[in-house]
Short mmCIF file of C-alpha atoms in Angstrom, two decimals:
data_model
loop_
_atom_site.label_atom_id
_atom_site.label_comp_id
_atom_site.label_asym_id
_atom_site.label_seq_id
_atom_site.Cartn_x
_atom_site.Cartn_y
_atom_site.Cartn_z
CA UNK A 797 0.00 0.00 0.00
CA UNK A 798 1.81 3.32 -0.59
CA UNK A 799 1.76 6.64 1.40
CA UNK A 800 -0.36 9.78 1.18
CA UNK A 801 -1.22 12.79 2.96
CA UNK A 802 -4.10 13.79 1.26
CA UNK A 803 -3.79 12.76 -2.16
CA UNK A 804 -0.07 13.69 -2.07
CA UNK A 805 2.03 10.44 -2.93
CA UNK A 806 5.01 10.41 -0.47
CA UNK A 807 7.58 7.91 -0.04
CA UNK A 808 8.17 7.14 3.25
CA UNK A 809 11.49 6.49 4.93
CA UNK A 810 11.89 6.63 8.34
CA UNK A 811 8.55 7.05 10.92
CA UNK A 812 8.88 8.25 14.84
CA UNK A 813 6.04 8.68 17.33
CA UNK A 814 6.73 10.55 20.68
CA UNK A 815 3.95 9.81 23.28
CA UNK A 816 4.42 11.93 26.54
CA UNK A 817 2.80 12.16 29.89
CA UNK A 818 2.81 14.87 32.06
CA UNK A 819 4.42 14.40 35.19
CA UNK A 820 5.48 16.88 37.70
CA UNK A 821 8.22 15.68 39.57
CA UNK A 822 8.45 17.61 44.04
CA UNK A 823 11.21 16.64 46.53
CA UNK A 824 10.54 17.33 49.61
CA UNK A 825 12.97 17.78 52.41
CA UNK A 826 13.41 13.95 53.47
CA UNK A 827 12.63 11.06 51.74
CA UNK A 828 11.93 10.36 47.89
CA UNK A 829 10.53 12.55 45.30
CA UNK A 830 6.74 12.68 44.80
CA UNK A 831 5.21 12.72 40.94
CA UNK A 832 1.91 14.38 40.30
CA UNK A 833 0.54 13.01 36.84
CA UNK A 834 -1.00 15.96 35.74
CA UNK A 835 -2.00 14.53 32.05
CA UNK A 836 -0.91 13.55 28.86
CA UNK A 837 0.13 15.22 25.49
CA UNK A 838 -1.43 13.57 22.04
CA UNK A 839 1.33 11.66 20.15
CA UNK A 840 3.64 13.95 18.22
CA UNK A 841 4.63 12.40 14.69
CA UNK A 842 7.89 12.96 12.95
CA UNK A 843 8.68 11.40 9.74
CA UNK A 844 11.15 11.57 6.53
CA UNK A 845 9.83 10.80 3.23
CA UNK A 846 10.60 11.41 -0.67
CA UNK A 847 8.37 13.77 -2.62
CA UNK A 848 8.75 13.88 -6.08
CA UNK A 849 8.31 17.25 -8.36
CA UNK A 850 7.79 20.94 -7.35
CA UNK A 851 3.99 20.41 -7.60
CA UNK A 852 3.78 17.69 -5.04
CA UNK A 853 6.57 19.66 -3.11
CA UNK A 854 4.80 22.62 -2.63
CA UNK A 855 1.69 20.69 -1.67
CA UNK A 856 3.42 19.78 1.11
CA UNK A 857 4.76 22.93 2.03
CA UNK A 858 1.31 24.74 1.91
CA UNK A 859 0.05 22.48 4.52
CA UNK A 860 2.62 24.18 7.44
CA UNK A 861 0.60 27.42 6.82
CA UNK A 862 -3.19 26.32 6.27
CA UNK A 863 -4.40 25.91 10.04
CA UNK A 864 -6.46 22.30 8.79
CA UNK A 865 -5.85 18.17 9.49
CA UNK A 866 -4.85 16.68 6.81
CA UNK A 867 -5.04 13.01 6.82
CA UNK A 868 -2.32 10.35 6.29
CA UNK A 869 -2.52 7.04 5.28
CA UNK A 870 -0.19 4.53 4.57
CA UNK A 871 0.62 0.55 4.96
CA UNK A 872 0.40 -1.00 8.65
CA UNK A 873 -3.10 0.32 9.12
CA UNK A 874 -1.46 3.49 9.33
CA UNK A 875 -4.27 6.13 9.15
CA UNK A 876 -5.14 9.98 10.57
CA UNK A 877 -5.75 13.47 10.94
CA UNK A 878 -3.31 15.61 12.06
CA UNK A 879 -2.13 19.00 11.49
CA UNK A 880 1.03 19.65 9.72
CA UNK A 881 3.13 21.86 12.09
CA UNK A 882 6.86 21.57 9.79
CA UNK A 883 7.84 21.17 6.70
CA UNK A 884 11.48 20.70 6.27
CA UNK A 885 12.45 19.87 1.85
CA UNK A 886 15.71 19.39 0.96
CA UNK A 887 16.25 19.05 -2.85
CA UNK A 888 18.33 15.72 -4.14
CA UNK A 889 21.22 16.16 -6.32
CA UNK A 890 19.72 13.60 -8.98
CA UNK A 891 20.05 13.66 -13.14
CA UNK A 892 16.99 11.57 -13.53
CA UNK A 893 13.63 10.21 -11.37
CA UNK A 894 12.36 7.11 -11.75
CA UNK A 895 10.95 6.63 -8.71
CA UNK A 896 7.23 8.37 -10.22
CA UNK A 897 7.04 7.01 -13.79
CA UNK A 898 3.73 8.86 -14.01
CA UNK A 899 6.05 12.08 -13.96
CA UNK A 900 8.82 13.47 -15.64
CA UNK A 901 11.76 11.76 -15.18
CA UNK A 902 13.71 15.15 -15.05
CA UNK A 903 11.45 16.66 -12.45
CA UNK A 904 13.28 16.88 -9.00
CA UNK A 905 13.27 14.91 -5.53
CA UNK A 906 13.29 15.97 -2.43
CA UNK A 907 13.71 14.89 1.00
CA UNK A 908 11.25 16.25 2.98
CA UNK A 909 11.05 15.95 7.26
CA UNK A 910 7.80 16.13 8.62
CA UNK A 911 6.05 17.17 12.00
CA UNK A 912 2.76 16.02 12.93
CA UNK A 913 0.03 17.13 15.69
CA UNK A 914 -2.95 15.85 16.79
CA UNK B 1123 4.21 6.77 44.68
CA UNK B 1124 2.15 8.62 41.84
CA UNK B 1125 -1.21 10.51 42.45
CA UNK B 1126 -3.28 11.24 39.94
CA UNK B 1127 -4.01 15.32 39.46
CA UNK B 1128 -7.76 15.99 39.20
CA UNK B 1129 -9.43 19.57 39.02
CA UNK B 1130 -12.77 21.12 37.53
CA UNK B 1131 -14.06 24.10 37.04
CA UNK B 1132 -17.62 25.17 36.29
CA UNK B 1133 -18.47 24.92 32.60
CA UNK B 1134 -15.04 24.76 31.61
CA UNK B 1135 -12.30 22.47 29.66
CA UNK B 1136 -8.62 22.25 28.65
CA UNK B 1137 -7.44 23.59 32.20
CA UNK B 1138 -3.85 24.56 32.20
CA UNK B 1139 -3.38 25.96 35.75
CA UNK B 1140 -5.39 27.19 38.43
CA UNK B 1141 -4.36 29.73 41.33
CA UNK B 1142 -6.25 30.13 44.88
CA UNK B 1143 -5.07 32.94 46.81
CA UNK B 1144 -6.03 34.06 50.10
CA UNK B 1145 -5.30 35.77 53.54
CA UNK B 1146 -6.30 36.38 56.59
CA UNK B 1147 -6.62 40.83 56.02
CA UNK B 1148 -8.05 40.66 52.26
CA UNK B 1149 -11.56 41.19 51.34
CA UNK B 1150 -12.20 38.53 49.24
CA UNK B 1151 -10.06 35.19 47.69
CA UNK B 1152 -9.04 35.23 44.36
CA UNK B 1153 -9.26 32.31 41.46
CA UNK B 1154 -7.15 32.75 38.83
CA UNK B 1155 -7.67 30.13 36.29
CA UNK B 1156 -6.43 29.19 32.52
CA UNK B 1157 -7.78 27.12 30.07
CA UNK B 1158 -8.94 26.35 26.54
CA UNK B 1159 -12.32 26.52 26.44
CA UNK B 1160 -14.91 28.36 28.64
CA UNK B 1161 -18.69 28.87 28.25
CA UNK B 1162 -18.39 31.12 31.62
CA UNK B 1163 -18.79 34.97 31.51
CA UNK B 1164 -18.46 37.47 33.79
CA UNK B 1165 -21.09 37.55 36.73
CA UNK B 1166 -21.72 33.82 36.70
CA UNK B 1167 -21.28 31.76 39.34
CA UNK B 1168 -18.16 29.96 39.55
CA UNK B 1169 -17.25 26.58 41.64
CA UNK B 1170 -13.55 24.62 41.60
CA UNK B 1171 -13.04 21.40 42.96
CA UNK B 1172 -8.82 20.91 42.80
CA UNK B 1173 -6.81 18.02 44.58
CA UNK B 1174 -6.42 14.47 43.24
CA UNK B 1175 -8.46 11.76 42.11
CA UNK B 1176 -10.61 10.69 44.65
CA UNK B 1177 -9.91 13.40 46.92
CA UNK B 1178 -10.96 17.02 45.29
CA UNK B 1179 -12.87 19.09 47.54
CA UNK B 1180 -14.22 22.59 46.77
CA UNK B 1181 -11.79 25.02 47.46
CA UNK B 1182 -13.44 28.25 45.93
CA UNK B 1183 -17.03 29.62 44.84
CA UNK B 1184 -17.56 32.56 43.75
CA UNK B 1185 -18.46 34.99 40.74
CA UNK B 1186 -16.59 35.39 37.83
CA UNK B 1187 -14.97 38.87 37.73
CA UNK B 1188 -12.56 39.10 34.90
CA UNK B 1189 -12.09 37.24 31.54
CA UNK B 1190 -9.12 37.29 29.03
CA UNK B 1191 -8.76 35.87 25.51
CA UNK B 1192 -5.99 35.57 23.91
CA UNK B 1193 -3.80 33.75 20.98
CA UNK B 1194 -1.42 32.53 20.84
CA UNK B 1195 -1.74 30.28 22.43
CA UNK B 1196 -5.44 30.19 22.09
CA UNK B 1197 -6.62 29.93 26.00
CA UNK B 1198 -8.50 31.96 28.65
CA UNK B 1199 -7.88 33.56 31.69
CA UNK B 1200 -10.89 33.65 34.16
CA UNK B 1201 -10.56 35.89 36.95
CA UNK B 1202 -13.07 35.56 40.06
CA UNK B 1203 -13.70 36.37 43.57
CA UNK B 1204 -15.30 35.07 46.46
CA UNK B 1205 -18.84 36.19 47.58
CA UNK B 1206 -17.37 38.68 49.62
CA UNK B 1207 -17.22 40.33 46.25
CA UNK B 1208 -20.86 41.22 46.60
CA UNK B 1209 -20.03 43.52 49.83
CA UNK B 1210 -17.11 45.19 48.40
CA UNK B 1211 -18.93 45.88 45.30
CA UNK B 1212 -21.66 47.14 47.27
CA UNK B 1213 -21.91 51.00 47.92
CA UNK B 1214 -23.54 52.28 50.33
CA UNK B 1215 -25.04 55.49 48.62
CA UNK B 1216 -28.76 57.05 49.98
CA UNK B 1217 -30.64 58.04 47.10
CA UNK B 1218 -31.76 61.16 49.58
CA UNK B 1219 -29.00 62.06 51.69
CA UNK B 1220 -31.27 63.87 54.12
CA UNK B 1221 -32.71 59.98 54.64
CA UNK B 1222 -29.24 57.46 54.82
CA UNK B 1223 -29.49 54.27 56.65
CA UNK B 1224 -28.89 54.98 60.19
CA UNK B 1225 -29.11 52.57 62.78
CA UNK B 1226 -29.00 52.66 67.12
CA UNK B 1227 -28.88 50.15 69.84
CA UNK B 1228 -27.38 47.90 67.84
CA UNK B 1229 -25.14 44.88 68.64
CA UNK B 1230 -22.14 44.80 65.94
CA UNK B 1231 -23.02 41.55 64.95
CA UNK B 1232 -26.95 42.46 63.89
CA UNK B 1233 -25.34 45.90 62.35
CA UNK B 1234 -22.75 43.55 60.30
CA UNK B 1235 -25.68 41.11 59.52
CA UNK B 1236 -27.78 43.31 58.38
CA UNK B 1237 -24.97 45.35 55.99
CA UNK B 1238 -24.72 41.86 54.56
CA UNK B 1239 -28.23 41.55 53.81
CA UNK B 1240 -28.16 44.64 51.43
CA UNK B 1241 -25.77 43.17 49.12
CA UNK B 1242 -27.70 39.82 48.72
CA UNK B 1243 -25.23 37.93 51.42
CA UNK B 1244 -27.91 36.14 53.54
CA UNK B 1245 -25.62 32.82 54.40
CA UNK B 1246 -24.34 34.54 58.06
CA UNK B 1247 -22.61 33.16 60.84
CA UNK B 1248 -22.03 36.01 63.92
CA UNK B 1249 -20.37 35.84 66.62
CA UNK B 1250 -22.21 37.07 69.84
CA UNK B 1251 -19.64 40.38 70.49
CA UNK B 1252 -21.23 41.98 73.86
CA UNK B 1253 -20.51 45.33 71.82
CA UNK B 1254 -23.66 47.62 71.29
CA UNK B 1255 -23.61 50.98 69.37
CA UNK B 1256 -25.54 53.58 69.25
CA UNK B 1257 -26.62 53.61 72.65
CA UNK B 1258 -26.77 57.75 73.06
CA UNK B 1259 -27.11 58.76 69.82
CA UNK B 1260 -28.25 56.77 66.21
CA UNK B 1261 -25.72 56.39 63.48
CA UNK B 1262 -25.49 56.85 59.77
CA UNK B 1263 -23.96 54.44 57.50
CA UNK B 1264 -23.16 55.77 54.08
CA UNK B 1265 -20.83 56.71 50.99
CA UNK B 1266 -19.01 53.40 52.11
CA UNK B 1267 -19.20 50.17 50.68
CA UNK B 1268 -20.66 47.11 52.92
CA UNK B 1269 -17.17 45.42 53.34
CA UNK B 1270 -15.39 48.14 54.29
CA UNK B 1271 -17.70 49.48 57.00
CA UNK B 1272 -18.01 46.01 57.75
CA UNK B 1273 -13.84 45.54 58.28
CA UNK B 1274 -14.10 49.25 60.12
CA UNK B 1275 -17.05 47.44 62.97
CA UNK B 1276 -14.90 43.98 63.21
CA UNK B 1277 -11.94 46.31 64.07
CA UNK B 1278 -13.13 48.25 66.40
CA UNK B 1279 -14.04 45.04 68.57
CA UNK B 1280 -10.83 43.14 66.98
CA UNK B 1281 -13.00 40.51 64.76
CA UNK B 1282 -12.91 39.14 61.89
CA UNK B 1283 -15.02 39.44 59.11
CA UNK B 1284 -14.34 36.74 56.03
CA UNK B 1285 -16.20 34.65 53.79
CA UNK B 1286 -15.64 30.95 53.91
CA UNK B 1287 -15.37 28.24 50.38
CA UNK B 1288 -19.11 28.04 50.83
CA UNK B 1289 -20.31 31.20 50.43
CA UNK B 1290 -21.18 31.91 54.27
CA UNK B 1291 -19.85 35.47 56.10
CA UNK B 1292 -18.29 34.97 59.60
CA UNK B 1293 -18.17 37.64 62.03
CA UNK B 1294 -16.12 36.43 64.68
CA UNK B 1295 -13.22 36.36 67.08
CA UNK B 1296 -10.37 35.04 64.61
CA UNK B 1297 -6.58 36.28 65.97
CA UNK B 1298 -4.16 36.23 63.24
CA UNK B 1299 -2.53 33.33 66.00
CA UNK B 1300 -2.97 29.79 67.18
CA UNK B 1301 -5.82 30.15 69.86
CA UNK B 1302 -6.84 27.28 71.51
CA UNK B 1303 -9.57 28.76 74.00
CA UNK B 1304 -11.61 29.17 70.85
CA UNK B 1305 -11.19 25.67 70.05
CA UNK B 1306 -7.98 25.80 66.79
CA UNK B 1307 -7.06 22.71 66.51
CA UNK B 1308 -4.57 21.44 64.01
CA UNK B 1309 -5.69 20.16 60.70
CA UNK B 1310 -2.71 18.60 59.63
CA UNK B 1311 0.95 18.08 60.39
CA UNK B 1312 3.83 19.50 58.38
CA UNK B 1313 6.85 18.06 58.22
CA UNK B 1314 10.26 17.34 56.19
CA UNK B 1315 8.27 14.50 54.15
CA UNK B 1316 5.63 17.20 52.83
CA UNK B 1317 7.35 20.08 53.13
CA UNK B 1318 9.24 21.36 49.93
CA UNK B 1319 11.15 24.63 51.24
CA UNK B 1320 10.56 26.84 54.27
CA UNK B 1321 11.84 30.14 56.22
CA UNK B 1322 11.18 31.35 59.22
CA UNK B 1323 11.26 34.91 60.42
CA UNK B 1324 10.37 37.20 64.13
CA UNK B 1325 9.48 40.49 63.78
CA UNK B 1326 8.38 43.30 66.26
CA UNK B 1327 7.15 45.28 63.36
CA UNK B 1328 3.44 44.45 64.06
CA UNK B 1329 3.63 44.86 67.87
CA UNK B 1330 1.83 47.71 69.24
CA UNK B 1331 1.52 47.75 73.17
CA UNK B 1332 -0.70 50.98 73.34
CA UNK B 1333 -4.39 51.44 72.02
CA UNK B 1334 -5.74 54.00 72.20
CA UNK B 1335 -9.86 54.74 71.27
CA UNK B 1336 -11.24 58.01 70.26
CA UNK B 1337 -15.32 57.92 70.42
CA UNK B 1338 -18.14 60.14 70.05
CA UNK B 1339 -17.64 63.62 71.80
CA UNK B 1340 -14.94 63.84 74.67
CA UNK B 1341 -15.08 59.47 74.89
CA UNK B 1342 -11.72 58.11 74.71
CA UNK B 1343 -10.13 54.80 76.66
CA UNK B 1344 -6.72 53.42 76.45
CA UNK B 1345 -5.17 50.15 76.94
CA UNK B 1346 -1.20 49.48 77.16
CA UNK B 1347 1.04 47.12 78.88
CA UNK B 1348 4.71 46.66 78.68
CA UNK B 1349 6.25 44.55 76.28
CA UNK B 1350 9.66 42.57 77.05
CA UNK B 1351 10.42 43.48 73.15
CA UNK B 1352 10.33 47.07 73.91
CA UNK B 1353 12.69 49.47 76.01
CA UNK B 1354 10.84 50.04 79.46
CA UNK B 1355 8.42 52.36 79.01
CA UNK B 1356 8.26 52.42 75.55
CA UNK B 1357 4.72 52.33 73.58
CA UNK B 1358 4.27 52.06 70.33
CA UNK B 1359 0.76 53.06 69.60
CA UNK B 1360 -2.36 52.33 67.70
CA UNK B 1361 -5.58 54.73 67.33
CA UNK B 1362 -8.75 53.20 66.79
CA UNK B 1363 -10.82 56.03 65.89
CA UNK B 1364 -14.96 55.53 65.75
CA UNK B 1365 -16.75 58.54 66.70
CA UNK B 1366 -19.97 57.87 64.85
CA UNK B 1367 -20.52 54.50 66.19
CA UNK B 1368 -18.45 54.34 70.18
CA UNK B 1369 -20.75 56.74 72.49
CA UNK B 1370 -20.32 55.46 75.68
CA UNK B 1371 -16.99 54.99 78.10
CA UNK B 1372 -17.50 51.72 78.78
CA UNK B 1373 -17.81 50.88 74.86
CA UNK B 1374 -14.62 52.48 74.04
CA UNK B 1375 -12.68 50.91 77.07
CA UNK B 1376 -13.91 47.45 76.04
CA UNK B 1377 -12.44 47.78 72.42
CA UNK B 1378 -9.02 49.18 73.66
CA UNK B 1379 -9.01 46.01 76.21
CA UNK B 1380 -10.26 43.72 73.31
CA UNK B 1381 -7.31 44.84 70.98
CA UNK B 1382 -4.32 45.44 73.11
CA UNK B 1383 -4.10 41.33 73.38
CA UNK B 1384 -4.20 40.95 69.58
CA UNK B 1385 -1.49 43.48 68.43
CA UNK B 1386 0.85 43.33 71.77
CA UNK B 1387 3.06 40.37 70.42
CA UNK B 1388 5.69 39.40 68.04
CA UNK B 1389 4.76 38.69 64.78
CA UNK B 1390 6.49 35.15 63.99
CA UNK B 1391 5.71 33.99 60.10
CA UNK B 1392 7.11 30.96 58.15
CA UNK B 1393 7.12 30.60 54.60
CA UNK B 1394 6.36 27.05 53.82
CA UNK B 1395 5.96 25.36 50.59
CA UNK B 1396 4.04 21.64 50.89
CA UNK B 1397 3.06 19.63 48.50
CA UNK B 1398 -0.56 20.42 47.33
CA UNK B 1399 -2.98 19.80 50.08
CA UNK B 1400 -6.67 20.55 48.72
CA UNK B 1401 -8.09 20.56 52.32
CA UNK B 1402 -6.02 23.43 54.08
CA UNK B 1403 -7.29 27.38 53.90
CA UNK B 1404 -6.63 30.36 55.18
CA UNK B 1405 -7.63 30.85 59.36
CA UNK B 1406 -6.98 26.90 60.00
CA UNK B 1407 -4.03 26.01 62.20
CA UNK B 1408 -1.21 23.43 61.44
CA UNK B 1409 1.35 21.68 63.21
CA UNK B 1410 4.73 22.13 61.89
CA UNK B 1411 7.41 19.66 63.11
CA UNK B 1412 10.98 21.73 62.33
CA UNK B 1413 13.04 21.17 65.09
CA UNK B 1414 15.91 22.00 63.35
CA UNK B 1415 14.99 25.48 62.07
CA UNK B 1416 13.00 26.17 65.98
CA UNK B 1417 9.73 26.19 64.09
CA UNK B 1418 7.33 23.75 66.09
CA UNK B 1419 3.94 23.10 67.33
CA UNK B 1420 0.75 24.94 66.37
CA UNK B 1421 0.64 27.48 64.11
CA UNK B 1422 -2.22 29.33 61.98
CA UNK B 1423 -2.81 29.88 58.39
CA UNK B 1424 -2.13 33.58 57.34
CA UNK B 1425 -2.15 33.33 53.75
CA UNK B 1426 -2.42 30.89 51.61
CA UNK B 1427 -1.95 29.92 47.34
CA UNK B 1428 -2.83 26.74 45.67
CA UNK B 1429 -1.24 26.33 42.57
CA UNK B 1430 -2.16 23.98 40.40
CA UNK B 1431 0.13 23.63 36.97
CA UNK B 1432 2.08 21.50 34.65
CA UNK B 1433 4.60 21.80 37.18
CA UNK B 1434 2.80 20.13 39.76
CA UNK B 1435 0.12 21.36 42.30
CA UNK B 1436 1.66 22.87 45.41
CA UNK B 1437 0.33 24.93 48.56
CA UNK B 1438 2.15 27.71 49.67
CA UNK B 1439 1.56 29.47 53.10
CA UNK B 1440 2.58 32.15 55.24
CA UNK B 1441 1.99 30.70 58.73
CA UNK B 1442 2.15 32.70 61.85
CA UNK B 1443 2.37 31.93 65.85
#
């Protein structure tokens, strides 16, 4: 199954999730420390992936500034809506694509990093 | 050992922190609380439960006061007060100034009672006092709001005047000390496994060893005493002035004799952080076991803030012997 945030193809590389509870951690004068659990923050999602062509690129980058979920799906019952807080592209040094055959095979890649919110 | 944080506030979600403050000379507590989403607005009634899971008493009602938006971060800041609110709020202000309220033979209990009833405070607790006013001559009350006239009476006769967590006014006997022959008791005991910083401090800054009460025409009465803190001989004095309401030697002697006890002592405070403890408020009394720093035995609540954040929920007092 491949990878898409919306109906952006991506090619995914590497995938982290950071889960975190809140926990306030007191020390008293004598004897151990005392933790509060005060909550938890929703899973923060950071991935790398390839996007092919400035079209697809740009997508991407338009979602960092448009204040809506997007959803993601991909193999591994993978599947959400988040919104995209970063988008980080870095453009390959490559002569030819032919990781899209549906595209040009001149058209550019990039290496694009990812944050995801709840 | 983990405990679970739990707090809730009326008709609101997302909390991010909430602050209780409180003493034993200010008019009202204050709530001070942030979060994402609020259906409150100002003038409603306002109830928060803080503490942990399974034990999260109510720790403050009152009316919402104050409320900030803001982005970003998208939240809001709700500010309230106490009932009490509704008597500092409350002016005092005849419509014919020929005709204000005026009142005689009066014990200062029914007089504070009754002030309460004009702002819509009905819950009422008072103290029996054995003070009358306006014996000779009536009184007026007006161009003042209902607290502080209120604060001026309880002064006079060395009460306290305060509103408790459930919305009821007290008129009482309440030293800013540990007094057992009114029945303080401690609530709780502080120690090195609760405690999370403290400081200790004596003072003679608050002593005065001389009152001294002005009344209605030539009335006055004074009280003093020596104080080992003092050089012999030395007085330092405090006027309680109430001509409109003290018209009768006996009245004015009684509040010199009823203050002189309250003010004619050191003023010994700690600072003590704890961690969060839902159940202790301003005017209770404490045991604090510090051997080390000379701070033991009873002690009573001064002031008091709850603070309940992402950095835990602590209770910070000023405590006082």
């Amino acid at each position: 199954m491949s990878w898409y945030i919306d109906t952006t193809r991506i090619f995914v590389q590497d995938w982290k999730e950071v889960d975190n509870q809140i926990i306030p951690r007191l020390q008293p004068l004598s004897g151990g420390s005392v933790t509060q659990i005060f909550g938890y923050e929703s899973p923060a999602i950071h991935f790398t992936a390839l996007v092919v062509g400035m079209v697809d690129k740009e997508a991407l980058v338009n979602m960092a500034s448009d204040g809506v979920v997007h959803t993601i799906s991909g193999p591994y019952t993978i599947s959400g809506s988040y919104y995209v807080k970063s988008v980080a592209p870095t453009l390959m040094p490559s002569s030819m694509q032919t990781i899209r055959p549906d595209l040009d095979c001149y058209d550019p890649v990039y290496t694009i990093e990812v944050d995801l919110l709840e | 050992m983990a405990q679970t944080l739990y707090a809730s506030v009326t008709s609101t979600s997302g909390i991010e922190s909430i602050t209780i403050a409180d003493n034993h000379t200010a008019p009202t507590s204050t709530a001070t609380v942030v979060a994402s989403s609020t259906s409150l607005g100002v003038g409603d009634s306002i109830t928060i439960r803080m503490g942990y899971s399974g034990q999260s008493p109510k720790v403050f009602t009152g009316y919402v006061k104050n409320i900030d938006s803001k982005s970003p971060p998208r939240d809001r800041t709700i500010t309230a007060a106490n009932d009490m609110v509704r008597a500092v709020d409350y002016f005092i202000a005849a419509s014919d100034p020929t005709n204000p309220l005026t009142y005689d033979h009066i014990s200062a209990e029914d007089l504070v009672k009754d002030l309460m009833k004009q702002c819509g405070l009905t819950k009422y607790d008072g103290q029996n006092s054995n003070f009358t006013f306006g014996i000779n001559n009536e009184f007026e009350v007006n161009l003042t709001s209902v607290y502080d006239y209120s604060k001026f009476i309880a002064d006079i006769i060395a009460y306290s005047v305060y509103c408790d967590e459930g919305g009821t006014v007290h008129f009482r006997y309440r030293p800013p000390f540990p007094d057992v022959s009114i029945g303080d008791t401690s609530l709780t005991t502080l120690n090195n496994y609760n405690i999370l910083d403290i400081s200790y401090a004596i003072s003679d800054k608050d002593l005065r060893n001389r009152i001294v009460v002005y009344g209605a025409n030539d009335i006055h009465a004074e009280a003093k005493a020596s104080s080992p803190y003092l050089p012999n001989g030395f007085y330092k004095s405090m006027v309680v002035a109430a001509p409109t309401v003290i018209d009768t030697q006996e009245m004015a002697q009684k509040s010199a004799d009823y203050n002189l006890p309250l003010v004619n002592r050191l003023t010994k405070s700690c600072q003590i952080s704890i961690l969060g403890n839902p159940q202790v408020g301003v005017r209770d009394c404490v045991t604090v076991n510090k051997s080390d720093l000379g701070v033991t035995g009873l002690w009573y609540v001064y002031s008091i803030e709850q603070s309940f954040t992402k950095g835990g929920f602590t209770t910070v007092m000023d405590v006082r012997q």
